[in-house]
Coordinates of C-alpha atoms and ligand atoms in Angstrom, one line a residue:
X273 CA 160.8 229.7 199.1
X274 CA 159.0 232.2 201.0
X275 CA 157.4 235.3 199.5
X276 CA 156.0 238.5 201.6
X277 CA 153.4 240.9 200.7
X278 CA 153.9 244.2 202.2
X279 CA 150.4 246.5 201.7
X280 CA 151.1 250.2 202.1
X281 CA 149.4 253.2 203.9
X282 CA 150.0 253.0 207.6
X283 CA 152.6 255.0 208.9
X284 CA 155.5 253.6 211.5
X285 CA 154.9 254.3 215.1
X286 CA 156.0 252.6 218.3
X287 CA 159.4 251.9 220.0
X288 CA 161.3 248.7 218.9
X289 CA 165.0 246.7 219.2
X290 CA 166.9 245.2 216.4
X291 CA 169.3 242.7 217.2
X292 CA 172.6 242.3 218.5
X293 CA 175.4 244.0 215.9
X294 CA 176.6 241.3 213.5
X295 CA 179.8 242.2 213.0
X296 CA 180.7 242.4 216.8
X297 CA 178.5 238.9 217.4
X298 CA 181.0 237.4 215.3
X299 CA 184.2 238.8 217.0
X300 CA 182.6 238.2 220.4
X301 CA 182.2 234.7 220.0
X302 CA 185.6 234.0 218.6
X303 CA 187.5 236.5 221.2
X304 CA 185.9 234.8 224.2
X305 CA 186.6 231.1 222.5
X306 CA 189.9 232.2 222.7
X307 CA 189.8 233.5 226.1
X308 CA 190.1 231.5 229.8
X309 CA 187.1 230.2 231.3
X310 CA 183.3 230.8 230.5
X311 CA 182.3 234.3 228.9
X312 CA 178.2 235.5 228.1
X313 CA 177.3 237.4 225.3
X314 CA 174.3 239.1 225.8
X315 CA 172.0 240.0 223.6
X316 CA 174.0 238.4 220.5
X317 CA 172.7 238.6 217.2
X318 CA 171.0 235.1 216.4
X319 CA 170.8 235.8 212.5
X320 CA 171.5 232.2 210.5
X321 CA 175.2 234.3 209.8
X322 CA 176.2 234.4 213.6
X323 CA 174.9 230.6 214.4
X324 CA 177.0 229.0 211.4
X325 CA 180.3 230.9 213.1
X326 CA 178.8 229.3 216.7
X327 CA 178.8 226.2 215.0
X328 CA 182.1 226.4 213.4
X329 CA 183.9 227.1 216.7
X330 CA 182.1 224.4 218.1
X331 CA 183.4 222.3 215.5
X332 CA 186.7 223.3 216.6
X333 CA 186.5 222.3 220.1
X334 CA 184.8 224.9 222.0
X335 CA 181.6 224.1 224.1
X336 CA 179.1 226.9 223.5
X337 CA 175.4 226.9 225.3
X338 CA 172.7 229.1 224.2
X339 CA 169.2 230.7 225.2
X340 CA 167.5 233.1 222.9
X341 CA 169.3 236.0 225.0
X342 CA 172.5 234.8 225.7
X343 CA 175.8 232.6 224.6
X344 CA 178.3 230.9 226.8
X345 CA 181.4 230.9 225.6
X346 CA 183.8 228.0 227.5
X347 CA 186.7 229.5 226.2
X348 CA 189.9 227.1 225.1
X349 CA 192.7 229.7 225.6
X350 CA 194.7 231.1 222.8
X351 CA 196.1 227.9 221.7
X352 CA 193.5 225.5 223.0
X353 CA 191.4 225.2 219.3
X354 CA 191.7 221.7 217.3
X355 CA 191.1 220.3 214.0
X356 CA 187.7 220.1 213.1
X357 CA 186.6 216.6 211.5
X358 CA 184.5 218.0 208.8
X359 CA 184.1 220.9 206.4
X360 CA 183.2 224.3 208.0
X361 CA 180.7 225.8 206.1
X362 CA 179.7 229.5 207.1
X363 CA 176.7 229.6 204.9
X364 CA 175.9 233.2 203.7
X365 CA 178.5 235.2 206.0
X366 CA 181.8 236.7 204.3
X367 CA 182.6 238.0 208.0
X368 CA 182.4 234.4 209.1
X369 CA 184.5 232.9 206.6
X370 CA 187.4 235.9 206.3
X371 CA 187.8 235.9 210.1
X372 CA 187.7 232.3 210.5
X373 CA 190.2 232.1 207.9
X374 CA 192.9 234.3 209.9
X375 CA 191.9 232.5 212.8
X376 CA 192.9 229.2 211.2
X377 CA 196.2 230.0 209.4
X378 CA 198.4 230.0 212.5
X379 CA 196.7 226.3 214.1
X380 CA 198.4 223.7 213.7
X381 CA 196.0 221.6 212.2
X382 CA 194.1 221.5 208.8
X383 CA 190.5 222.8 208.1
X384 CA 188.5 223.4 204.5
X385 CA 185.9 226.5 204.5
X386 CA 183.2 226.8 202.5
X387 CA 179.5 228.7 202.2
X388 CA 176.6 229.0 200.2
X389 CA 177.0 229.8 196.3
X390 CA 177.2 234.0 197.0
X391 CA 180.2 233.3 199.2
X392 CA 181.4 230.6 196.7
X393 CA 181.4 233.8 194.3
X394 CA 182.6 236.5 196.7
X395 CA 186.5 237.2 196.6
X396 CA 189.0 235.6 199.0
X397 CA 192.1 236.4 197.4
X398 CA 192.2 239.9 199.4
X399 CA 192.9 237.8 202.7
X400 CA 194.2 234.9 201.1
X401 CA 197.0 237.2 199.5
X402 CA 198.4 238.6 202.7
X403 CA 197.8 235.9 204.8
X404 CA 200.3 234.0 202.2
X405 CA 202.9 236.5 203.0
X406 CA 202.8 235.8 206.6
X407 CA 203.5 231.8 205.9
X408 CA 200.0 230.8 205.9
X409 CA 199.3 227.7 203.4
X410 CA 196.1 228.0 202.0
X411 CA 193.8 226.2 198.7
X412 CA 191.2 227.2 196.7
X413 CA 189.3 227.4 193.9
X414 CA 191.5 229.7 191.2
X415 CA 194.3 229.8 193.0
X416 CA 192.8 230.7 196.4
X417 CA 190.7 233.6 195.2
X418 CA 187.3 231.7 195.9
X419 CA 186.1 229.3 198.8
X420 CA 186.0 227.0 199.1
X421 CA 189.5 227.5 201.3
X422 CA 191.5 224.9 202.6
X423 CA 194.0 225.9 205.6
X424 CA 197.0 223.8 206.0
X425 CA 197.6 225.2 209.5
X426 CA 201.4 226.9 209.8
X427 CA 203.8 228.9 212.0
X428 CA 203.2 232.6 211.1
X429 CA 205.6 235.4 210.7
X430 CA 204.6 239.1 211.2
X431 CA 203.8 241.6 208.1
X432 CA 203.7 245.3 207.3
X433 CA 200.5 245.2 204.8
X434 CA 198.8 247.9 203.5
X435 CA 195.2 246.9 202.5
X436 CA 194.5 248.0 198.9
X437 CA 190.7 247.8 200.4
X438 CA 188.6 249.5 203.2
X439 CA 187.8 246.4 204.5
X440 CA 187.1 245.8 208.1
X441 CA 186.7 242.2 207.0
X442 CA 190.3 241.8 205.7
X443 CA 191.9 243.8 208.9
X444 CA 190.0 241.5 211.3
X445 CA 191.4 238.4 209.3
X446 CA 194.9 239.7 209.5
X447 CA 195.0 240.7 213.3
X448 CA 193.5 237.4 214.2
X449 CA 196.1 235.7 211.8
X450 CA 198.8 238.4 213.9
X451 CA 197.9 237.3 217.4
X452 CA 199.5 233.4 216.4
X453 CA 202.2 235.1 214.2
X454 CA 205.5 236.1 215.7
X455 CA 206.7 239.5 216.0
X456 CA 205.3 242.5 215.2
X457 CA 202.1 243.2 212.3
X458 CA 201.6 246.6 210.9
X459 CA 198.3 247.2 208.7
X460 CA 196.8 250.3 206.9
X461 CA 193.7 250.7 205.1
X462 CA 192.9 253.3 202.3
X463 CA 190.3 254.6 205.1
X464 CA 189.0 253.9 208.1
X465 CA 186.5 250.6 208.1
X466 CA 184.8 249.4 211.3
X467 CA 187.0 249.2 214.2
X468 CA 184.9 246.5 216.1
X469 CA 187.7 244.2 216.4
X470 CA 190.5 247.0 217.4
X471 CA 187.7 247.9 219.9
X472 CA 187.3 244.7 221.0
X473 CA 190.9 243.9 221.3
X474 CA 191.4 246.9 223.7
X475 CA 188.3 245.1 225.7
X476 CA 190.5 242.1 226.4
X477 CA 193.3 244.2 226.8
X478 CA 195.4 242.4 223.7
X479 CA 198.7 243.6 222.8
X480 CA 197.5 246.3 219.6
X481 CA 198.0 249.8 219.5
X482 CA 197.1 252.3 216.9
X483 CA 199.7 254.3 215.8
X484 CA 198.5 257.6 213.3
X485 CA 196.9 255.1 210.7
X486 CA 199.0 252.0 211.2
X487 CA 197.3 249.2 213.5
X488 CA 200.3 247.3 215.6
X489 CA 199.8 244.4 216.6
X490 CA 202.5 242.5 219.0
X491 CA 201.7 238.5 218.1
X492 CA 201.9 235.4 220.8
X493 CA 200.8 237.3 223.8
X494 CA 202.8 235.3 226.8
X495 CA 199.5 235.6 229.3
X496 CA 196.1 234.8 227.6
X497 CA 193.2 237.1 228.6
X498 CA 190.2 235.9 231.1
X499 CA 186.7 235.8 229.4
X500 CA 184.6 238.6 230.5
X501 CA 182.2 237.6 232.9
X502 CA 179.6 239.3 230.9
X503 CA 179.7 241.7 227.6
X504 CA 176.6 242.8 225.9
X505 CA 176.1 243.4 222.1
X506 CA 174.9 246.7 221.2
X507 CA 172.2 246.7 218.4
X508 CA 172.7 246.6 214.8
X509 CA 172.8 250.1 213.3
X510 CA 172.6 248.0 210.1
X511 CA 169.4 246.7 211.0
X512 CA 167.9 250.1 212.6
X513 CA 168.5 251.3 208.7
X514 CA 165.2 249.9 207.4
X515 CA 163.3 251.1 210.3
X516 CA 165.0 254.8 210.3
X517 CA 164.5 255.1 206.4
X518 CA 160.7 253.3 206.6
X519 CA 160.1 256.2 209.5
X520 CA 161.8 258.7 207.3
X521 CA 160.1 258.2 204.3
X522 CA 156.2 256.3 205.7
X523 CA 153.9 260.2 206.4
X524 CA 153.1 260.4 210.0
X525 CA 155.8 258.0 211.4
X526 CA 157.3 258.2 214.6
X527 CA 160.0 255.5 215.8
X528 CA 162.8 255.0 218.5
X529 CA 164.9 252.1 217.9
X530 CA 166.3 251.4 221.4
X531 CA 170.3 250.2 222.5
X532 CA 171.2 250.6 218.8
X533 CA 175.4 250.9 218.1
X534 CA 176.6 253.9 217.1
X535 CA 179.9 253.9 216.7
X536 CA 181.5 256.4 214.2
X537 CA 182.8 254.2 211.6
X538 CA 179.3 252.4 210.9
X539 CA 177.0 255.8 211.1
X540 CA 177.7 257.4 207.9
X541 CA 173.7 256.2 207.1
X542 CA 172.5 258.9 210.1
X543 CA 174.7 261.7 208.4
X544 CA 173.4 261.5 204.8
X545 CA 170.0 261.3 206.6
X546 CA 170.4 264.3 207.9
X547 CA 171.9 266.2 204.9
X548 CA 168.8 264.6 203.1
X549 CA 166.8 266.7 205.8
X550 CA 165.5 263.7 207.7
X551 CA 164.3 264.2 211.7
X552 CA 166.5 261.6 213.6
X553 CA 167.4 262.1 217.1
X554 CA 169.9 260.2 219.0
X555 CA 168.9 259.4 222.6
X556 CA 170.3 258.4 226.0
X557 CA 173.9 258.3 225.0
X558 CA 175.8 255.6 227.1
X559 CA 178.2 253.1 226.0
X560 CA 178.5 249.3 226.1
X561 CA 181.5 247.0 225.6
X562 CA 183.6 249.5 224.3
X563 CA 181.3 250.7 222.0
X564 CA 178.7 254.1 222.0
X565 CA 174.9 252.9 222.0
X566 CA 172.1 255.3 222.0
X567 CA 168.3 255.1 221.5
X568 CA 167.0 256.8 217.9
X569 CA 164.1 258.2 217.5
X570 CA 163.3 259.6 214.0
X571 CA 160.4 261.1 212.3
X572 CA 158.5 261.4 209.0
X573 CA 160.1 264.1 207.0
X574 CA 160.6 265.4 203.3
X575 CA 164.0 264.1 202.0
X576 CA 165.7 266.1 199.1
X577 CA 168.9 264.2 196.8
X578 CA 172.2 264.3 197.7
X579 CA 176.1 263.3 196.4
X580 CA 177.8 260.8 198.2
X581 CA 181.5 260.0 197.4
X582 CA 184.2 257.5 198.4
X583 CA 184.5 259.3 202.0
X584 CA 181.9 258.1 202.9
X585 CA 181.4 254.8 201.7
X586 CA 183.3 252.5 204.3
X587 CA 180.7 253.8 207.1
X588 CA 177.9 253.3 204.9
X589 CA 178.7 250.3 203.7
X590 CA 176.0 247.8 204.3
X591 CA 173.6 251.0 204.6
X592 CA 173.4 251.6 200.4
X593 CA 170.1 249.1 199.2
X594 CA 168.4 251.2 201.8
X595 CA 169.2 254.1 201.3
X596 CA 168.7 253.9 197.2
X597 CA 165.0 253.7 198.8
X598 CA 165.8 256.7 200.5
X599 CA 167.0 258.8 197.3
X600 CA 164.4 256.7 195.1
X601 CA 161.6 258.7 197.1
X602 CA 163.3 261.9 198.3
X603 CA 162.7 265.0 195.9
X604 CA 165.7 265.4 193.4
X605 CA 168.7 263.7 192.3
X606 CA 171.1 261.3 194.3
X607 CA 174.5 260.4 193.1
X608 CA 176.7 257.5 194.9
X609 CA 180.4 257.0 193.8
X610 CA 183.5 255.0 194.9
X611 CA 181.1 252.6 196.0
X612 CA 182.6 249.6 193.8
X613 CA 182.3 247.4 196.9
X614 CA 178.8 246.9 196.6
X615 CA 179.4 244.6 193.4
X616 CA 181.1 242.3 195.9
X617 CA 178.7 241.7 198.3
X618 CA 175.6 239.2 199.1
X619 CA 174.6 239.9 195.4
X620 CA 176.0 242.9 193.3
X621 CA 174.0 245.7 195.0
X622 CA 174.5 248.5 192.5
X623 CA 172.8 245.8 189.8
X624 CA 170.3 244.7 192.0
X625 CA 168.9 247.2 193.7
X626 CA 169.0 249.3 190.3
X627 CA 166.9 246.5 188.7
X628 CA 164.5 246.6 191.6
X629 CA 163.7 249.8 192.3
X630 CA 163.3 250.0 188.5
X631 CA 160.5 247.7 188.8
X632 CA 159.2 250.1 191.5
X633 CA 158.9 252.7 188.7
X634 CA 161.9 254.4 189.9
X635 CA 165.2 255.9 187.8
X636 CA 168.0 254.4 188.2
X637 CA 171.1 254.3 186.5
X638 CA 174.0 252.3 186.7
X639 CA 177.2 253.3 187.2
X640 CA 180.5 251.1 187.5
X641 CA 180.8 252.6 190.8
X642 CA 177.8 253.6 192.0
X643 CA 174.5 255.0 191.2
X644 CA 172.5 258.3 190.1
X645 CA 169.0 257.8 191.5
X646 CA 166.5 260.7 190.1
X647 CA 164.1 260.6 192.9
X648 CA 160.5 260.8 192.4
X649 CA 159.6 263.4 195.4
X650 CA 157.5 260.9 197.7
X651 CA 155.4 264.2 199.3
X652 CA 154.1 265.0 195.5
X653 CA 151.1 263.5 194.2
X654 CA 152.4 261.5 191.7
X655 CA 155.8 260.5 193.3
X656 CA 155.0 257.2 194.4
X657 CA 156.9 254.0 193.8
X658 CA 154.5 251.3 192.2
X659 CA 153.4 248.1 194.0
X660 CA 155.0 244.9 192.0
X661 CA 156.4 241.5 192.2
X662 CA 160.3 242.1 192.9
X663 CA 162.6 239.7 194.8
X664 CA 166.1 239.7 196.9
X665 CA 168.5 238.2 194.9
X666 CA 169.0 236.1 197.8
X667 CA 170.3 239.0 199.7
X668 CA 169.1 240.1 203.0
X669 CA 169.8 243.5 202.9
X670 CA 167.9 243.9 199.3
X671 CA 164.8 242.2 200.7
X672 CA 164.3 244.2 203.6
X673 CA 165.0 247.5 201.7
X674 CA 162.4 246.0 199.2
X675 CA 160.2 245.9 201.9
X676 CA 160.8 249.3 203.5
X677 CA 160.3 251.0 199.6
X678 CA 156.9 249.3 199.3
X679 CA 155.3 250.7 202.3
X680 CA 155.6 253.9 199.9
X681 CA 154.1 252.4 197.2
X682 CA 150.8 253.0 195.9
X683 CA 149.8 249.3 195.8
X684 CA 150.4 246.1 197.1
X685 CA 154.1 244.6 196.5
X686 CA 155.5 241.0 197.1
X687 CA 158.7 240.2 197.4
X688 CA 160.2 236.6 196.5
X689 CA 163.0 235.0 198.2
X690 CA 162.7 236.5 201.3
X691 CA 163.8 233.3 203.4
X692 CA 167.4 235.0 203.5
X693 CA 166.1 238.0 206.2
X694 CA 166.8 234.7 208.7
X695 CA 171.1 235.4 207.9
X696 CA 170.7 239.1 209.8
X697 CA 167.2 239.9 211.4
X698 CA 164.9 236.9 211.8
X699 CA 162.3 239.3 213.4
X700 CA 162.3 241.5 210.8
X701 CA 158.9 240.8 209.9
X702 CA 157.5 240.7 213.8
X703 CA 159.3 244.4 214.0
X704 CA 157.3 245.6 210.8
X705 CA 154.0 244.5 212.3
X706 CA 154.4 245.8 215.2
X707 CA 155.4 249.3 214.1
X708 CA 152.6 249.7 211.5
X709 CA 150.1 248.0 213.9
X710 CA 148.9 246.0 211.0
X711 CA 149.6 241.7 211.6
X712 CA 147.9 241.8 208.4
X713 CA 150.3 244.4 206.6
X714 CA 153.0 242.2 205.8
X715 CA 151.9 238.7 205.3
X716 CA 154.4 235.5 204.6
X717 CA 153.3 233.0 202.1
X718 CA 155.3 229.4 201.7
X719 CA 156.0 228.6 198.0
X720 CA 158.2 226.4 195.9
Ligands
S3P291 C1 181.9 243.5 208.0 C2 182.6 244.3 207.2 C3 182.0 244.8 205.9 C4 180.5 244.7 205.9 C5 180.1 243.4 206.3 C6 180.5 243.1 207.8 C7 182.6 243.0 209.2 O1 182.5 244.1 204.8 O2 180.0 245.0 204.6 O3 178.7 243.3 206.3 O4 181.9 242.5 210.1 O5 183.8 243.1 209.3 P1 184.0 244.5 204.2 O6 185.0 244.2 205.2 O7 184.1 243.5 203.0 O8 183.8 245.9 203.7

């Protein structure tokens, strides 16, 4: 397993880009496998998460080519997908799985779905359940509410469903699902999630509408769509994160992060930034595929606690193990509620992070939703987190905030377990390096 040593003191400065946007990655690649003809994704995001749902649609019939820029897509039409003659196994993604899923429950054919052992934990009953009520057979572990899932392909019938979950994950499932089902689905969520695939949908010019808070989806479209000739993934605001809280909270930093998404429902990071009193400047507005991109460029500044609550957790979602290294260091107390999702993800990130920023010499404390961080005010003498040996959890997002939080440390830090950066960022490391100007700063070390 690899380890990473991260030595503190220089400050960030430089322009960089983060990869393609996961989530939309994902939703390209099975949109355009669905489409007529050959479609490019540029600039996709080649994290170990988007390559296992490449592989599973190319298990499934469709050719895909790729470079290290681009994927072409030879799209099978709607109904052109077939039965896959071994297990699909989406690794470390729930996006991958709970997508694919929908996808599958209207084939006729049969597939099984697995991943690692955090998605072999993760729940699946929340798409499972619905997808039931529109006719879809589906196995698994107790009762269907882990993976692996087996899908006994079967004619769909439209639902109304309201989500008891903000979960962009279990609305993408569903409209996928909705597209093979006939008639006419109706979903709601609690509150706005990401609307990548709603977005995405309007790209391709598929039969869904928003009506007040109610998606409506018309299923069996009677012309397919053509695959775009080209479409190009904006960056991943949820890979900018580290960068904009390492610049934030590193003295003396300067960064722009160039091309990076920002659409609405994922930027709920940038706003509790700026109530923190963080300098972030967004760039060069301009849009791509449907979706606003800027350049951001933020600064070094004193950041001062603040109280989140469930508003605005669905936009923040992925954004909380780095910003507990916001509110670790900022001056004052940080409160996080409604944020019970977090115990469902990669690893339990309320427990995890809690535990490692504690070994950081920081005070945390649990809640059932959430967390009260008493930060230790990184522009006073003492308030610095200490160097230590911490590790991810086998969670991406917890490593790299690990990483971020120990370039405020006072000494060295390694990190074990850090081979799961490759499921989101893969040049993670190259970025870090490159910003603080130090090869040697963060240095990777093979061990068992
Ligand atoms: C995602 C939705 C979110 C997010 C995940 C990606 C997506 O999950 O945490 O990283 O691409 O739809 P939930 O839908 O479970 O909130």
């Amino acid at each position: 397993m690899t380890s990473v040593t991260i030595t503190p003191g220089k400050p960030l400065r430089g322009a960089i880009s983060v990869p393609g946007d996961k989530s939309i990655t994902h939703r390209a690649i099975i949109l355009t496998a669905l489409a007529e003809g050959m479609g490019t994704i540029k600039g996709y995001c080649r994290g170990e998460d988007c390559l296992n749902t490449v592989r599973a649609l190319r298990a499934l019939g469709v050719k895909i080519d790729h470079t290290a820029d681009e994927l072409r897509v030879h799209g099978k039409g709607l109904w052109g997908l077939s039965e896959p003659s071994e297990i699909v196994d989406c690794g470390n993604s729930g996006t991958g799985i709970r997508l694919l899923t929908g996808l599958l429950a209207g084939q006729d054919f049969f597939t099984v779905l697995t991943g690692d052992a955090s998605i072999r934990r993760r729940p699946m009953g929340r798409i499972v359940k619905p997808l039931r009520e529109m006719g879809a057979t589906i196995a698994g572990r107790k009762g269907g509410e882990l993976a692996p899932l087996a899908v006994m392909g079967s004619t769909l019938r439209a639902i109304t469903y309201a989500s008891p979950v903000a979960s962009a994950q279990v609305k993408s499932s569903l409209l996928l699902a909705a597209l093979f089902a006939q008639g006419t689905t109706r979903i709601t969520e609690p509150r706005l999630s990401r609307d990548h695939t709603e977005r995405l949908f309007q790209f391709y010019d598929l039969p869904l509408k928003r009506e007040g808070t109610t998606l409506v989806m018309e299923g069996r479209p009677l012309l397919g769509w053509i695959a775009k000739a080209e479409l190009t993934v904006p960056g991943d605001l949820s890979a900018a994160a580290f960068f904009i809280v390492g610049a934030s909270i590193v003295p003396g930093s300067d960064v722009t992060i160039t091309g990076v998404g920002v659409n609405p429902t994922r930027t709920g990071l940038l706003d509790i930034l700026a109530r923190m009193g963080a300098d972030i400047q967004l760039l060069n507005p301009r849009e791509e595929a449907g979706e606003p991109i800027a350049d951001i460029r933020v600064k070094s500044a004193p950041l001062h606690g603040v109280t989140i609550g469930p508003d605005l957790i669905p936009r923040t979602i992925d954004e909380f193990p780095i910003l507990c290294v916001a509110a670790a260091v900022a001056e004052g107390e940080t409160v996080i509620s409604g944020a019970e999702e977090l115990r469902v993800k990669e690893s339990d990130r309320i427990a995890t992070m809690a535990a490692e920023l504690r070994l950081m010499g920081a005070e945390m404390t649990e809640r059932p939703d959430g967390l009260q961080i008493q930060g230790l005010g990184r522009h006073r003498e003492n308030g610095r987190l200490r160097g230590t040996q911490g590790r991810s959890h086998g969670d991406h997002r917890v490593a790299m905030s690990l990483a971020i939080a120990s370039l405020t440390a006072a000494s060295e830090t390694v990190i074990d377990e850090t081979d799961c950066i490759e499921t989101s960022f893969p040049d993670f490391h190259r970025c870090l390096s490159e910003l603080s100007g130090t090869r040697g700063g963060t240095k990777e070390t093979g061990s068992v």
